Tab-separated table of C-alpha atoms and ligand atoms in Angstrom:
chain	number	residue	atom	x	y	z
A	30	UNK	CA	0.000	0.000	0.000
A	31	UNK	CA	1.177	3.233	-1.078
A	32	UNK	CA	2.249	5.574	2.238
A	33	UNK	CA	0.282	8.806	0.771
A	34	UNK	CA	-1.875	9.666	3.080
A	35	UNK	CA	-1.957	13.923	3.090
A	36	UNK	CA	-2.407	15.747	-0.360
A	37	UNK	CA	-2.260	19.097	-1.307
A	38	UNK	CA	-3.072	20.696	-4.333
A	39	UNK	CA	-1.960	23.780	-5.753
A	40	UNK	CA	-4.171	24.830	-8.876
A	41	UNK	CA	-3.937	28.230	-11.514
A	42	UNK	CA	-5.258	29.492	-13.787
A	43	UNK	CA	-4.227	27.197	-16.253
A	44	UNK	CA	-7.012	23.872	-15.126
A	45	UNK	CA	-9.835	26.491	-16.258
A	46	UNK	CA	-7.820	27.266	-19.314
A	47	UNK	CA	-10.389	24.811	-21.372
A	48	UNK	CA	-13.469	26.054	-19.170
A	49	UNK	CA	-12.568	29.031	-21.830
A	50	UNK	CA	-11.364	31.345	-19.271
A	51	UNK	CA	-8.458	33.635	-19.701
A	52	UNK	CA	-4.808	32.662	-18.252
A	53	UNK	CA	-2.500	35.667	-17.010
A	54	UNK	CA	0.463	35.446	-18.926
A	55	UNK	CA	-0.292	33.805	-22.463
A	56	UNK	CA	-0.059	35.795	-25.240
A	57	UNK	CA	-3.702	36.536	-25.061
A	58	UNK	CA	-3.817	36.613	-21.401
A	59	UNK	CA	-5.225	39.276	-18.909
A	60	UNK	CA	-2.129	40.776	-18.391
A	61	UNK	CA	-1.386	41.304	-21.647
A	62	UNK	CA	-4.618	43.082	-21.974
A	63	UNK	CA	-4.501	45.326	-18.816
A	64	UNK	CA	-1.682	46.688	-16.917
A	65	UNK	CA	-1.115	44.718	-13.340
A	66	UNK	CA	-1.015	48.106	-11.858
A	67	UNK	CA	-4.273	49.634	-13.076
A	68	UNK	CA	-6.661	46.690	-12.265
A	69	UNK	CA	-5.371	44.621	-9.409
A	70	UNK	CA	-3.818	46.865	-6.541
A	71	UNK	CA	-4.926	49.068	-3.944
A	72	UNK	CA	-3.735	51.728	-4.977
A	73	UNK	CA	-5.518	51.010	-8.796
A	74	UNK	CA	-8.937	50.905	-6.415
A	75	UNK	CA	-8.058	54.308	-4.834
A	76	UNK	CA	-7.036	55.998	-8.038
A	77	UNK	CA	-9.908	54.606	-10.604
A	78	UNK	CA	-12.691	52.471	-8.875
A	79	UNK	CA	-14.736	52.135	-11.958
A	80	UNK	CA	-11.789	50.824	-13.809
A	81	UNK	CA	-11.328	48.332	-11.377
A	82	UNK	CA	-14.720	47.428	-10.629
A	83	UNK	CA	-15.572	46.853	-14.216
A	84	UNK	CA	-12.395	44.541	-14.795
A	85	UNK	CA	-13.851	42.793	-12.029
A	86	UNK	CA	-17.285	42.537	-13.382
A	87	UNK	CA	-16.065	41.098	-16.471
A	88	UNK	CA	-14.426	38.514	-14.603
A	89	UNK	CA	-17.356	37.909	-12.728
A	90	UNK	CA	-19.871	36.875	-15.742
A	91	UNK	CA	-16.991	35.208	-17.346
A	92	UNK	CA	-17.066	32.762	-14.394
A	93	UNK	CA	-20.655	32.674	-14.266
A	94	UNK	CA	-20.697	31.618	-17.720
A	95	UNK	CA	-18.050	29.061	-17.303
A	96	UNK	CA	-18.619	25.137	-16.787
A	97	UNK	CA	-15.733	22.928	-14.888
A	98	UNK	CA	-13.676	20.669	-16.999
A	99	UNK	CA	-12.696	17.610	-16.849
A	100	UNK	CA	-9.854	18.197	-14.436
A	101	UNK	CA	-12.320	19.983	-12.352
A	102	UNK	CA	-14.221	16.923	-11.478
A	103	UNK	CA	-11.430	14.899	-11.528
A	104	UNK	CA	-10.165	16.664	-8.703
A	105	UNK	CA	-13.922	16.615	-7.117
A	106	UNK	CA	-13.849	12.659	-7.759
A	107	UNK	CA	-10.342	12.490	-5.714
A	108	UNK	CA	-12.174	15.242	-3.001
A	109	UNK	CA	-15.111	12.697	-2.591
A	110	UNK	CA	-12.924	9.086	-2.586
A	111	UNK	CA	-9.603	10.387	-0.830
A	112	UNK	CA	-9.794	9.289	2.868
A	113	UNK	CA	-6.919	10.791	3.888
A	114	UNK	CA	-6.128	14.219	4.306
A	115	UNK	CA	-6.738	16.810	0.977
A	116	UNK	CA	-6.578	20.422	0.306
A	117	UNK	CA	-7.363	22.246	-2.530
A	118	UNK	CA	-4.996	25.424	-2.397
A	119	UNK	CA	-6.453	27.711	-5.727
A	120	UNK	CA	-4.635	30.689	-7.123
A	121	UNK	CA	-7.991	31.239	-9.136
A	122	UNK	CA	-10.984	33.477	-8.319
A	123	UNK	CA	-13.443	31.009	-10.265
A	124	UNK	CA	-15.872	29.185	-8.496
A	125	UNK	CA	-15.366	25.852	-10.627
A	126	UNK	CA	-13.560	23.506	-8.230
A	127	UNK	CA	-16.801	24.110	-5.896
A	128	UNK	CA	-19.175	23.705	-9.133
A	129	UNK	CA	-17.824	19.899	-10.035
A	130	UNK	CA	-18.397	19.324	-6.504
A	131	UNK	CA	-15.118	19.705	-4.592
A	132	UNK	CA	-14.985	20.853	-0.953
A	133	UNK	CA	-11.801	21.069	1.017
A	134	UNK	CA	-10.971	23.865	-1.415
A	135	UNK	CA	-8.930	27.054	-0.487
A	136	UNK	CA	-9.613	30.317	-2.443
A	137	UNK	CA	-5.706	32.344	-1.165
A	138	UNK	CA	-6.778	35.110	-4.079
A	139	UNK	CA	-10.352	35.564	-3.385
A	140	UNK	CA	-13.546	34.860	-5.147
A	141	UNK	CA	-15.084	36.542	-8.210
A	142	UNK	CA	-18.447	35.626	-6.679
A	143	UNK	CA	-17.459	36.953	-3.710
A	144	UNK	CA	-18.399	41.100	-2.228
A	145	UNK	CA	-16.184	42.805	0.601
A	146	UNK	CA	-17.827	45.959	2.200
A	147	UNK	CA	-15.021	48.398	3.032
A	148	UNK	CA	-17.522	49.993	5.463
A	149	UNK	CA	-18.585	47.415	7.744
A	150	UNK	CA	-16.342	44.383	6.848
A	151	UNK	CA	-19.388	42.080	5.663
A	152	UNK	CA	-18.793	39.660	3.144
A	153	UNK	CA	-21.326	38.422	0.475
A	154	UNK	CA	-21.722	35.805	-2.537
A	155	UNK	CA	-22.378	38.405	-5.085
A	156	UNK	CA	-23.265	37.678	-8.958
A	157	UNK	CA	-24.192	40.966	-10.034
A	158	UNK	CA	-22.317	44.041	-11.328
A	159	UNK	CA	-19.955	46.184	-8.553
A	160	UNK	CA	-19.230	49.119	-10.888
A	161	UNK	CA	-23.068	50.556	-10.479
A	162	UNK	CA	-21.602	50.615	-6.531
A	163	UNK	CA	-24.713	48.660	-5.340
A	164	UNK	CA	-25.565	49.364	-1.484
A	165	UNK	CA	-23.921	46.400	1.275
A	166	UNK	CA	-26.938	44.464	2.419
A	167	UNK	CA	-25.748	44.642	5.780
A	168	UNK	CA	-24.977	48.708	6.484
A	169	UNK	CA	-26.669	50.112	3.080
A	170	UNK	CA	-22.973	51.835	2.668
A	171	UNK	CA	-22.110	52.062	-0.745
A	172	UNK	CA	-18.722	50.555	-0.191
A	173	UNK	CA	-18.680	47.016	-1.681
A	174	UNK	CA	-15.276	46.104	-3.280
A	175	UNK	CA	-14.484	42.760	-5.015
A	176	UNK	CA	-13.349	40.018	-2.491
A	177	UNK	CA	-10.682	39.561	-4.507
A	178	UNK	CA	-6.566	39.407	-2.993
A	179	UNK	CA	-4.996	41.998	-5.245
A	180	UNK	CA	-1.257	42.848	-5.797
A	181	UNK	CA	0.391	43.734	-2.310
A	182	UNK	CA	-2.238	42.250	-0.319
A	183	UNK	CA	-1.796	39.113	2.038
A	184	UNK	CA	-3.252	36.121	0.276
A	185	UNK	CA	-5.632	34.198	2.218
A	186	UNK	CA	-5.484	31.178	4.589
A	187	UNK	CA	-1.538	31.353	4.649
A	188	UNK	CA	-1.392	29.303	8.244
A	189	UNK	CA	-4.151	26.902	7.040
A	190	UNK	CA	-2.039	26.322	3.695
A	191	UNK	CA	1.300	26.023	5.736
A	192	UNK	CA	0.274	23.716	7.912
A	193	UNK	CA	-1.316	21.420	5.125
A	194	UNK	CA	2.125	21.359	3.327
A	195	UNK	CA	4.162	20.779	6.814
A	196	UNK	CA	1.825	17.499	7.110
A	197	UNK	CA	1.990	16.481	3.116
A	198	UNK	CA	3.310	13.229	1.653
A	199	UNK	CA	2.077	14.508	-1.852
A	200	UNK	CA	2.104	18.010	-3.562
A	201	UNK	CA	0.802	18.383	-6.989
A	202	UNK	CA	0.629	21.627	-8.889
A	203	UNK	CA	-1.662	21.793	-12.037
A	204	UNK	CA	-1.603	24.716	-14.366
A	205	UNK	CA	0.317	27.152	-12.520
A	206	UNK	CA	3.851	29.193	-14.513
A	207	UNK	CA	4.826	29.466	-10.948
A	208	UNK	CA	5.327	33.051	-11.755
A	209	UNK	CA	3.834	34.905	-8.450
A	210	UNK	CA	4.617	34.374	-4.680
A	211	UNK	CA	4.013	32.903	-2.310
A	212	UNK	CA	2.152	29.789	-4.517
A	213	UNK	CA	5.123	29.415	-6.117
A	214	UNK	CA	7.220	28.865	-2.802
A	215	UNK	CA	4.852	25.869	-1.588
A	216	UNK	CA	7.064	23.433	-3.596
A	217	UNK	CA	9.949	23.951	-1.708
A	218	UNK	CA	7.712	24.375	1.619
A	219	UNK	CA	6.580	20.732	0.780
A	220	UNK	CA	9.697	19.251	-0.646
A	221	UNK	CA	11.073	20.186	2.575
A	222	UNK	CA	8.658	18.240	4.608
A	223	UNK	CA	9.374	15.436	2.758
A	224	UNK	CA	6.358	15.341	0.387
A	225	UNK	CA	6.912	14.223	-3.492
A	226	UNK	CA	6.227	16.565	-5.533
A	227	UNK	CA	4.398	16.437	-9.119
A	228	UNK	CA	3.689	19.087	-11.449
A	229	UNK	CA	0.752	19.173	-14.299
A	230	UNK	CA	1.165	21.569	-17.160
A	231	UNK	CA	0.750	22.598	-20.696
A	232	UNK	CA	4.887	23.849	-20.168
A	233	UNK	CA	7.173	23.695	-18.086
A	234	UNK	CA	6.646	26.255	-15.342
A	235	UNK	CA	9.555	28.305	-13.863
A	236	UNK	CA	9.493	26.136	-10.866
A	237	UNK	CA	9.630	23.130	-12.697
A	238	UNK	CA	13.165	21.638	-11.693
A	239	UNK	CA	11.960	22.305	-8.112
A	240	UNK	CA	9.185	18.956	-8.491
A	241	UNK	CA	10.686	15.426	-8.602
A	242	UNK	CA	8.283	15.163	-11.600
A	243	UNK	CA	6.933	17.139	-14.220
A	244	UNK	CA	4.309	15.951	-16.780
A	245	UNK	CA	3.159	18.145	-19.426
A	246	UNK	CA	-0.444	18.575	-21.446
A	247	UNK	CA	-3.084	20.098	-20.844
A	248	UNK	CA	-5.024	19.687	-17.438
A	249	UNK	CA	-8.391	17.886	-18.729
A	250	UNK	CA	-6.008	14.889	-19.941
A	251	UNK	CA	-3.592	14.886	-17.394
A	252	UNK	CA	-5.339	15.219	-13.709
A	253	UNK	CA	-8.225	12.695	-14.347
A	254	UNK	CA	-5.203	10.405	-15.596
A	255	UNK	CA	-3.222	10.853	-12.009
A	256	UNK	CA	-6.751	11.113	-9.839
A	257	UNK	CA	-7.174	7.418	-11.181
A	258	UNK	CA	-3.303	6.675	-10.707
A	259	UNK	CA	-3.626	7.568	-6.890
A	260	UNK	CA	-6.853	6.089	-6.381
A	261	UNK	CA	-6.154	3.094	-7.589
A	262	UNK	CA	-2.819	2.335	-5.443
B	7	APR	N1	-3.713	22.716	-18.989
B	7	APR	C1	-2.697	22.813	-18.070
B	7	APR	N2	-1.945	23.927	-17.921
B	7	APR	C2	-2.242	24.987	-18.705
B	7	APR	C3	-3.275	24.963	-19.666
B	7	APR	C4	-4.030	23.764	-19.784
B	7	APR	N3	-5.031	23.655	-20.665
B	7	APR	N4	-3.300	26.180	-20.288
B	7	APR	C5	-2.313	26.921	-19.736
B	7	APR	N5	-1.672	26.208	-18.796
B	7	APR	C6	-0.554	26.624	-17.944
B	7	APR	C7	0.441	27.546	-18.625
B	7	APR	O1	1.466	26.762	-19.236
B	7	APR	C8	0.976	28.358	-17.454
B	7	APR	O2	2.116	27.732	-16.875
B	7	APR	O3	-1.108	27.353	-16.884
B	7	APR	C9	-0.163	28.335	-16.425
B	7	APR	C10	-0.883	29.668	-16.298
B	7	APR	O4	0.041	30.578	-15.759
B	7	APR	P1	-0.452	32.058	-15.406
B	7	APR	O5	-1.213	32.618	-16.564
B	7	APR	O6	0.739	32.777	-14.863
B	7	APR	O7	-1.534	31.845	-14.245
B	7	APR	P2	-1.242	31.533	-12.721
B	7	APR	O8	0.009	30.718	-12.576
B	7	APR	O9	-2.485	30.981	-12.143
B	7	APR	O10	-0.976	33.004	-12.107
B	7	APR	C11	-0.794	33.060	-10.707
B	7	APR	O11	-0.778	35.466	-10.831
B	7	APR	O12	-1.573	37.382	-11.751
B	7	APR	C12	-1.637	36.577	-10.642
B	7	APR	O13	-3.479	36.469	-9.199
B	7	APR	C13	-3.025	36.051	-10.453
B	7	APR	O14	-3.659	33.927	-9.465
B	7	APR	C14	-2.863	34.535	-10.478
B	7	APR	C15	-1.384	34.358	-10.198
């Protein structure tokens, strides 16, 4: 019997590439469409909230019009069967891992879906348009940001995530360039707890001679592949 018992994931925006939504740093991606700096920092927020809200509203349908993968329920499949330990760590502000019916899933960027009121710190699943500053349902204050970790911010659930790759005997990253901190640190973080580490991508990320194994292709191909590798051992 193999001795994996704890898994954690890491996952980008590369396994909802083929749900048809945009990666970061492809040709076509979102940063080559808008600048870092004008859409996804506090300081972007403070200087042009429409701008910023509207990105963010974009996103937000694009999600909503988005359907998991195969990789997504792959992962869900593994969620639902794995009886040891399993965390989903995801870089993306989709709500897809959720939607193919995964659970122990970790959002350290935020949620599209997801409404922060800078007024009275309430948070709320929210579908609709920001940029039309809609009131906060719980203080009326017209203050409601997207819930959404932006550039210079501290990513969420650090300790959670930490301690999950202090305990792991398996980390796997799937679609990820390994381009932005501190995701792209959790390799070592694991390696160093003696986990094995295994990387799924279309290329070969900028981490990947930190994983013991790469294997590359494209996410709806390669994670149901290794879901029924590690289910069967
Ligand atoms: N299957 C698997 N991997 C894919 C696929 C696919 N179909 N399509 C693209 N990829 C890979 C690319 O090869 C690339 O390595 O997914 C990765 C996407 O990299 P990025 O666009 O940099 O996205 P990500 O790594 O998630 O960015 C991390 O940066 O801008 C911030 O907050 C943003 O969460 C994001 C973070």
């Amino acid at each position: 019997m193999d001795a994996t018992r704890n898994i954690v994931i890491l996952t980008g925006a590369g396994i909802s590439a083929e749900s048809g939504l945009a990666t970061f740093r492809a040709e076509d991606g979102l940063w080559e469409e808008h600048r870092v700096e004008d859409v996804a920092t506090p300081e972007a927020f403070a200087r042009d909230p429409v701008l910023v809200q509207r990105f963010y509203d974009m996103r937000r349908a694009g999600v909503l019009a988005a359907q998991p993968n195969a990789a997504h329920h792959a992962l869900a499949r593994l969620d639902r069967d794995w009886t040891g330990d399993l965390l989903i760590v995801t870089q993306n502000i989709d709500d897809l891992h959720e939607r193919a019916g995964a659970h122990r899933v970790l959002h350290m960027h935020g949620e599209a879906l997801g409404a922060w009121c800078t007024a009275c710190d309430a948070r709320h699943r929210w579908t609709e348009p920001l940029s039309d500053n809609p009131p906060c349902p719980a203080c009326s204050e017209g203050a409601l940001r997207p819930d959404i970790v932006w550039f210079g911010e501290m990513p969420y659930g650090m300790e959670r995530i930490f301690a999950a790759l202090a305990d792991a005997d398996l980390f796997v990253s799937v679609g990820t360039s390994g381009a932005v901190y501190p995701a792209a640190g959790f390799v070592q973080a694991a390696a160093e707890a003696g986990a094995r580490t295994l990387e799924l991508n279309l290329d070969r990320s900028l981490g990947s001679r930190l994983f013991d194994e790469t294997r590359l292709g494209p996410a709806s191909t390669l994670v149901p592949a290794w879901v029924e590798e590690v289910l069967a051992r």
